[in-house]
Amino acid sequence: MKIDRKLIYLAGVNAFLFSYLIHNPSLHGFLYSDIVSFWHRFFEWGAKLPYFDFGFEYPPFAGLITYISSLGSDIRLYYTVFAVLIYLFYLLLIEVSVRIASERGINLEFPLLFLALSPSMVIFMIYNFDVIFAALLISSIYLFTKNRYRLSALIFSLTALTKLINLILLPFLLLRIKSWRHRIEYAVISLGGFAAVNLILWILNPGFIDSTYLYHARWGLENAWFIAFFPDETSWDTAKIFSGALLCYGLLKIYLCEIEDIYVESFMVLSVFLLSNYVFTPQMVIWILPFLAAIARIPYSYFVFEFSNAAILLTWFQTYDP
């Protein structure tokens, strides 16, 4: 059977609808999502504006999306608007990934598998901001490969304003730019846009940095594989030092490998973060799926890992105080 982009989009629509339904708060027995949690934590009680009426632990573009969604009159409209916004970025994710595959001579079965059939994508699409983050990041990398550095840097900045994690990729991208002028320009645009938005919010609300970014620094271990070695909360500061050291070691190893393929390198950097960070939430796996599609490789552990990751929501998240 020949796979074309129409089939991928059709499968993507089905994946979106399935994810929309299983998390829909209007339906009995719906599955947990952070999106619905935001409504109950903030908007249900009359709060209106993230960072001002309440502390919001995600960067400003994520806050903007949440605010736009909250303009609806009830949770059903809020959830639907949020889902539609995610879907628009999901379409961008598919389109960019299909273009990458076509230009690299990759069979379209890989974008189909990783972006429309992957259990993590289907289960966690309408869950948090991870699809938006992944769509922006892969778009930025794609434009980078086309030497469209300014637009790539702008989107890279917007990616950081969604979730901060892509900043660990910045040194690797800068090293790939041969011209020092273009390196500096890329760094200024990507970091400048991010810094400017955060600076404005910090000036308007001095508590912004604490409630948004330092909030995560104070967070304990969550689903990290090494929690077995640090079971006591009193040891979690040590665990965070271990996490940071592990991350630095992994990134240094990648740097020393001098990997030519930017998609492989990006996949490895994100994977190192997921393996070393003291917080691992199952929806984060979405970040690496477009890069797996771009490198056209199905790891041996992929299917076991994917179904296990999806099972976290279907089993562990359904247990009271696990």
CSV table of C-alpha atoms in Angstrom, one decimal:
chain,number,residue,atom,x,y,z
A,1,MET,CA,0.0,0.0,0.0
A,2,LYS,CA,1.4,3.4,-1.0
A,3,ILE,CA,1.5,5.9,1.7
A,4,ASP,CA,1.0,9.5,0.8
A,5,ARG,CA,0.4,12.7,2.8
A,6,LYS,CA,-3.4,12.4,2.5
A,7,LEU,CA,-3.3,9.1,4.4
A,8,ILE,CA,-1.1,10.7,7.1
A,9,TYR,CA,-3.4,13.6,7.4
A,10,LEU,CA,-6.4,11.3,7.6
A,11,ALA,CA,-4.8,9.2,10.3
A,12,GLY,CA,-3.8,12.4,12.1
A,13,VAL,CA,-7.5,13.6,12.1
A,14,ASN,CA,-8.5,10.3,13.6
A,15,ALA,CA,-5.7,10.5,16.2
A,16,PHE,CA,-6.8,14.0,17.1
A,17,LEU,CA,-10.5,13.1,17.4
A,18,PHE,CA,-9.6,10.1,19.6
A,19,SER,CA,-7.5,12.2,21.9
A,20,TYR,CA,-10.1,14.9,22.0
A,21,LEU,CA,-12.8,12.4,23.1
A,22,ILE,CA,-10.9,10.5,25.8
A,23,HIS,CA,-9.9,13.7,27.6
A,24,ASN,CA,-13.2,15.5,27.0
A,25,PRO,CA,-14.6,16.7,30.4
A,26,SER,CA,-18.1,16.5,29.0
A,27,LEU,CA,-17.9,12.7,28.8
A,28,HIS,CA,-18.3,10.3,31.6
A,29,GLY,CA,-15.0,8.6,32.6
A,30,PHE,CA,-12.8,11.0,30.7
A,31,LEU,CA,-9.0,10.7,31.2
A,32,TYR,CA,-7.0,13.3,33.1
A,33,SER,CA,-5.3,16.1,31.2
A,34,ASP,CA,-3.4,19.1,32.4
A,35,ILE,CA,-5.6,21.2,30.2
A,36,VAL,CA,-8.7,20.4,32.1
A,37,SER,CA,-6.8,20.7,35.3
A,38,PHE,CA,-5.9,24.3,34.5
A,39,TRP,CA,-9.6,25.1,34.3
A,40,HIS,CA,-10.4,23.6,37.7
A,41,ARG,CA,-7.3,25.2,39.3
A,42,PHE,CA,-7.8,28.7,38.0
A,43,PHE,CA,-10.7,29.7,35.8
A,44,GLU,CA,-13.4,27.8,37.6
A,45,TRP,CA,-12.9,30.2,40.5
A,46,GLY,CA,-13.1,33.4,38.4
A,47,ALA,CA,-9.4,34.0,37.7
A,48,LYS,CA,-8.8,35.5,34.3
A,49,LEU,CA,-5.2,36.5,33.4
A,50,PRO,CA,-2.2,34.1,33.8
A,51,TYR,CA,0.8,35.6,35.7
A,52,PHE,CA,-1.4,38.4,37.1
A,53,ASP,CA,-4.5,36.8,38.6
A,54,PHE,CA,-2.7,33.6,39.4
A,55,GLY,CA,0.8,32.1,39.1
A,56,PHE,CA,1.2,29.9,36.0
A,57,GLU,CA,4.1,27.5,35.8
A,58,TYR,CA,4.5,27.5,32.0
A,59,PRO,CA,6.2,30.2,29.8
A,60,PRO,CA,4.3,33.1,28.3
A,61,PHE,CA,3.2,31.6,24.9
A,62,ALA,CA,1.7,28.7,26.8
A,63,GLY,CA,0.0,31.2,29.0
A,64,LEU,CA,-1.3,33.1,26.0
A,65,ILE,CA,-2.8,29.9,24.5
A,66,THR,CA,-4.4,29.1,27.9
A,67,TYR,CA,-5.8,32.6,28.2
A,68,ILE,CA,-7.3,32.6,24.7
A,69,SER,CA,-9.0,29.2,25.5
A,70,SER,CA,-10.3,30.5,28.8
A,71,LEU,CA,-12.4,33.2,27.1
A,72,GLY,CA,-15.1,30.7,26.6
A,73,SER,CA,-18.0,30.7,28.9
A,74,ASP,CA,-17.6,27.2,30.3
A,75,ILE,CA,-15.3,24.3,30.5
A,76,ARG,CA,-16.6,22.6,27.4
A,77,LEU,CA,-15.9,25.6,25.2
A,78,TYR,CA,-12.6,26.2,26.9
A,79,TYR,CA,-11.5,22.6,26.2
A,80,THR,CA,-12.7,22.7,22.6
A,81,VAL,CA,-10.9,25.9,21.8
A,82,PHE,CA,-7.7,24.6,23.5
A,83,ALA,CA,-8.0,21.4,21.5
A,84,VAL,CA,-8.5,23.3,18.2
A,85,LEU,CA,-5.4,25.4,18.9
A,86,ILE,CA,-3.4,22.2,19.5
A,87,TYR,CA,-4.7,20.7,16.3
A,88,LEU,CA,-3.5,23.6,14.2
A,89,PHE,CA,0.0,23.1,15.5
A,90,TYR,CA,-0.4,19.4,15.0
A,91,LEU,CA,-1.1,20.0,11.3
A,92,LEU,CA,2.1,22.1,11.2
A,93,LEU,CA,4.0,19.2,12.8
A,94,ILE,CA,2.7,16.8,10.2
A,95,GLU,CA,3.4,19.1,7.3
A,96,VAL,CA,6.9,19.9,8.3
A,97,SER,CA,7.7,16.3,9.1
A,98,VAL,CA,6.3,15.1,5.7
A,99,ARG,CA,8.4,17.7,3.9
A,100,ILE,CA,11.5,16.6,5.8
A,101,ALA,CA,10.8,13.0,4.9
A,102,SER,CA,10.2,13.8,1.3
A,103,GLU,CA,13.4,15.9,1.0
A,104,ARG,CA,15.5,13.2,2.7
A,105,GLY,CA,14.1,10.4,0.6
A,106,ILE,CA,12.4,8.8,3.5
A,107,ASN,CA,9.4,6.5,3.2
A,108,LEU,CA,6.3,8.3,4.5
A,109,GLU,CA,5.5,5.3,6.7
A,110,PHE,CA,7.8,6.9,9.3
A,111,PRO,CA,5.8,10.1,9.8
A,112,LEU,CA,2.6,8.0,9.7
A,113,LEU,CA,3.9,5.7,12.4
A,114,PHE,CA,5.4,8.3,14.7
A,115,LEU,CA,3.0,11.2,14.3
A,116,ALA,CA,-0.4,9.6,13.8
A,117,LEU,CA,-0.2,6.0,15.1
A,118,SER,CA,2.2,6.4,18.1
A,119,PRO,CA,0.3,5.6,21.3
A,120,SER,CA,2.0,8.6,23.1
A,121,MET,CA,0.8,11.0,20.4
A,122,VAL,CA,-2.7,9.6,20.4
A,123,ILE,CA,-3.1,9.5,24.2
A,124,PHE,CA,-1.3,12.7,25.0
A,125,MET,CA,-2.0,15.0,22.1
A,126,ILE,CA,-4.8,16.9,23.9
A,127,TYR,CA,-3.1,17.0,27.2
A,128,ASN,CA,-0.5,19.8,27.6
A,129,PHE,CA,1.6,22.0,25.3
A,130,ASP,CA,3.9,19.3,24.0
A,131,VAL,CA,2.5,19.1,20.5
A,132,ILE,CA,2.8,22.8,20.2
A,133,PHE,CA,6.4,22.6,21.5
A,134,ALA,CA,7.3,19.8,19.1
A,135,ALA,CA,5.7,21.5,16.1
A,136,LEU,CA,7.6,24.8,16.7
A,137,LEU,CA,10.9,23.0,17.4
A,138,ILE,CA,10.9,20.8,14.3
A,139,SER,CA,9.9,23.8,12.2
A,140,SER,CA,12.8,25.8,13.6
A,141,ILE,CA,15.3,23.0,12.9
A,142,TYR,CA,13.9,22.6,9.4
A,143,LEU,CA,14.3,26.3,8.6
A,144,PHE,CA,17.8,26.1,10.1
A,145,THR,CA,18.7,23.4,7.6
A,146,LYS,CA,17.5,25.8,4.8
A,147,ASN,CA,19.9,28.5,6.1
A,148,ARG,CA,16.9,30.7,7.0
A,149,TYR,CA,18.5,31.6,10.2
A,150,ARG,CA,16.4,34.6,11.2
A,151,LEU,CA,13.1,32.9,10.9
A,152,SER,CA,14.5,29.8,12.5
A,153,ALA,CA,15.7,31.8,15.4
A,154,LEU,CA,12.3,33.6,15.8
A,155,ILE,CA,10.5,30.3,15.9
A,156,PHE,CA,13.2,28.9,18.3
A,157,SER,CA,12.5,31.8,20.6
A,158,LEU,CA,8.7,31.1,20.4
A,159,THR,CA,9.5,27.4,21.2
A,160,ALA,CA,11.3,28.5,24.4
A,161,LEU,CA,8.3,30.7,25.3
A,162,THR,CA,6.2,27.5,25.1
A,163,LYS,CA,8.5,25.2,27.0
A,164,LEU,CA,12.0,26.1,28.0
A,165,ILE,CA,13.8,22.9,27.2
A,166,ASN,CA,14.8,23.6,23.6
A,167,LEU,CA,17.4,26.1,24.9
A,168,ILE,CA,19.8,23.1,25.6
A,169,LEU,CA,19.9,22.7,21.8
A,170,LEU,CA,21.0,26.3,21.1
A,171,PRO,CA,24.8,25.7,21.6
A,172,PHE,CA,24.7,22.8,19.2
A,173,LEU,CA,22.9,24.9,16.6
A,174,LEU,CA,25.3,27.8,16.9
A,175,LEU,CA,28.3,25.5,16.4
A,176,ARG,CA,26.8,24.5,13.0
A,177,ILE,CA,26.7,28.1,11.8
A,178,LYS,CA,30.0,28.9,10.0
A,179,SER,CA,29.8,32.6,10.1
A,180,TRP,CA,30.4,34.3,13.4
A,181,ARG,CA,28.1,37.2,12.4
A,182,HIS,CA,25.2,34.7,11.7
A,183,ARG,CA,26.0,32.9,15.0
A,184,ILE,CA,25.7,36.1,17.0
A,185,GLU,CA,22.6,37.1,15.1
A,186,TYR,CA,20.9,33.7,15.7
A,187,ALA,CA,21.8,33.9,19.4
A,188,VAL,CA,20.5,37.5,19.8
A,189,ILE,CA,17.2,36.8,18.0
A,190,SER,CA,16.5,33.5,19.7
A,191,LEU,CA,17.5,34.6,23.2
A,192,GLY,CA,16.5,38.3,22.8
A,193,GLY,CA,12.9,37.5,21.9
A,194,PHE,CA,12.6,35.1,24.8
A,195,ALA,CA,14.2,37.5,27.2
A,196,ALA,CA,12.2,40.5,26.1
A,197,VAL,CA,8.8,38.9,26.7
A,198,ASN,CA,9.9,37.6,30.1
A,199,LEU,CA,11.4,40.9,31.1
A,200,ILE,CA,8.2,42.8,30.3
A,201,LEU,CA,6.1,40.3,32.4
A,202,TRP,CA,8.7,40.5,35.2
A,203,ILE,CA,8.5,44.3,35.2
A,204,LEU,CA,4.7,44.2,35.3
A,205,ASN,CA,4.7,41.5,37.9
A,206,PRO,CA,7.9,41.0,40.0
A,207,GLY,CA,6.6,37.6,41.2
A,208,PHE,CA,6.5,36.3,37.6
A,209,ILE,CA,9.9,34.6,37.6
A,210,ASP,CA,9.3,32.9,40.9
A,211,SER,CA,5.9,31.5,40.1
A,212,THR,CA,6.8,30.5,36.5
A,213,TYR,CA,10.4,29.3,36.4
A,214,LEU,CA,11.5,28.8,40.0
A,215,TYR,CA,8.3,26.8,40.5
A,216,HIS,CA,9.9,24.0,38.6
A,217,ALA,CA,13.2,24.3,40.4
A,218,ARG,CA,11.4,23.6,43.6
A,219,TRP,CA,9.6,20.6,42.2
A,220,GLY,CA,10.5,17.2,43.5
A,221,LEU,CA,11.4,14.1,41.7
A,222,GLU,CA,8.6,12.9,39.4
A,223,ASN,CA,8.8,9.6,37.5
A,224,ALA,CA,12.6,9.8,37.2
A,225,TRP,CA,14.3,6.4,36.9
A,226,PHE,CA,16.8,7.3,39.6
A,227,ILE,CA,14.1,8.0,42.2
A,228,ALA,CA,14.8,4.4,43.5
A,229,PHE,CA,18.2,5.7,44.7
A,230,PHE,CA,16.7,8.9,46.3
A,231,PRO,CA,13.4,7.7,47.9
A,232,ASP,CA,13.5,10.2,50.7
A,233,GLU,CA,12.5,13.8,50.0
A,234,THR,CA,15.4,15.0,52.1
A,235,SER,CA,17.7,13.6,49.5
A,236,TRP,CA,16.1,15.2,46.5
A,237,ASP,CA,18.4,18.2,46.4
A,238,THR,CA,21.2,15.7,45.9
A,239,ALA,CA,19.2,13.9,43.3
A,240,LYS,CA,18.9,17.2,41.3
A,241,ILE,CA,22.6,17.6,41.4
A,242,PHE,CA,23.0,14.1,40.1
A,243,SER,CA,20.4,14.9,37.4
A,244,GLY,CA,22.4,18.0,36.3
A,245,ALA,CA,25.7,16.1,36.3
A,246,LEU,CA,24.1,13.3,34.2
A,247,LEU,CA,22.7,15.9,31.8
A,248,CYS,CA,26.1,17.6,31.4
A,249,TYR,CA,27.8,14.3,30.8
A,250,GLY,CA,25.4,13.3,28.2
A,251,LEU,CA,25.5,16.6,26.3
A,252,LEU,CA,29.3,16.5,26.4
A,253,LYS,CA,29.4,13.0,24.9
A,254,ILE,CA,27.1,14.2,22.1
A,255,TYR,CA,29.3,17.2,21.5
A,256,LEU,CA,32.4,15.1,21.3
A,257,CYS,CA,30.8,12.7,18.8
A,258,GLU,CA,30.6,15.5,16.2
A,259,ILE,CA,27.3,14.2,14.7
A,260,GLU,CA,26.7,15.4,11.2
A,261,ASP,CA,23.0,14.9,10.9
A,262,ILE,CA,21.2,17.7,12.8
A,263,TYR,CA,18.0,15.6,13.3
A,264,VAL,CA,20.0,12.8,14.8
A,265,GLU,CA,21.9,15.2,17.1
A,266,SER,CA,18.6,16.9,18.1
A,267,PHE,CA,17.0,13.6,18.9
A,268,MET,CA,20.0,12.6,21.0
A,269,VAL,CA,20.0,15.9,23.0
A,270,LEU,CA,16.3,15.7,23.8
A,271,SER,CA,16.7,12.0,24.7
A,272,VAL,CA,19.5,12.8,27.1
A,273,PHE,CA,17.3,15.4,28.7
A,274,LEU,CA,14.4,13.0,29.1
A,275,LEU,CA,16.7,10.3,30.6
A,276,SER,CA,18.6,12.6,33.0
A,277,ASN,CA,15.9,15.1,34.1
A,278,TYR,CA,14.5,14.8,37.6
A,279,VAL,CA,11.0,15.2,36.2
A,280,PHE,CA,9.7,12.9,33.5
A,281,THR,CA,6.1,13.2,32.4
A,282,PRO,CA,4.8,10.8,29.7
A,283,GLN,CA,3.7,13.5,27.3
A,284,MET,CA,7.3,14.7,26.9
A,285,VAL,CA,7.9,11.7,24.6
A,286,ILE,CA,6.0,13.7,21.9
A,287,TRP,CA,9.1,15.9,21.6
A,288,ILE,CA,11.3,13.2,20.1
A,289,LEU,CA,8.7,11.6,17.7
A,290,PRO,CA,9.2,14.0,14.8
A,291,PHE,CA,12.9,13.5,15.0
A,292,LEU,CA,12.5,9.7,14.9
A,293,ALA,CA,10.4,10.3,11.8
A,294,ALA,CA,13.2,12.5,10.3
A,295,ILE,CA,15.9,9.9,10.9
A,296,ALA,CA,13.7,7.0,9.7
A,297,ARG,CA,14.6,4.7,12.5
A,298,ILE,CA,12.5,2.5,14.7
A,299,PRO,CA,14.4,1.6,17.8
A,300,TYR,CA,14.1,-2.0,19.0
A,301,SER,CA,12.6,-0.9,22.3
A,302,TYR,CA,10.1,1.5,20.6
A,303,PHE,CA,6.9,-0.5,20.8
A,304,VAL,CA,7.4,-1.7,24.4
A,305,PHE,CA,8.4,1.8,25.5
A,306,GLU,CA,5.5,3.4,23.7
A,307,PHE,CA,2.8,1.2,25.0
A,308,SER,CA,4.3,1.4,28.5
A,309,ASN,CA,4.4,5.1,28.3
A,310,ALA,CA,0.7,5.3,27.3
A,311,ALA,CA,-0.2,2.8,30.0
A,312,ILE,CA,1.0,5.4,32.6
A,313,LEU,CA,-2.1,7.4,32.0
A,314,LEU,CA,-4.4,4.4,31.6
A,315,THR,CA,-3.2,2.7,34.8
A,316,TRP,CA,-1.0,4.6,37.2
A,317,PHE,CA,-2.9,7.9,36.8
A,318,GLN,CA,-6.1,6.1,37.5
A,319,THR,CA,-4.9,5.0,41.0
A,320,TYR,CA,-5.7,7.2,44.0
A,321,ASP,CA,-2.5,8.5,45.6
A,322,PRO,CA,-0.2,6.0,43.7
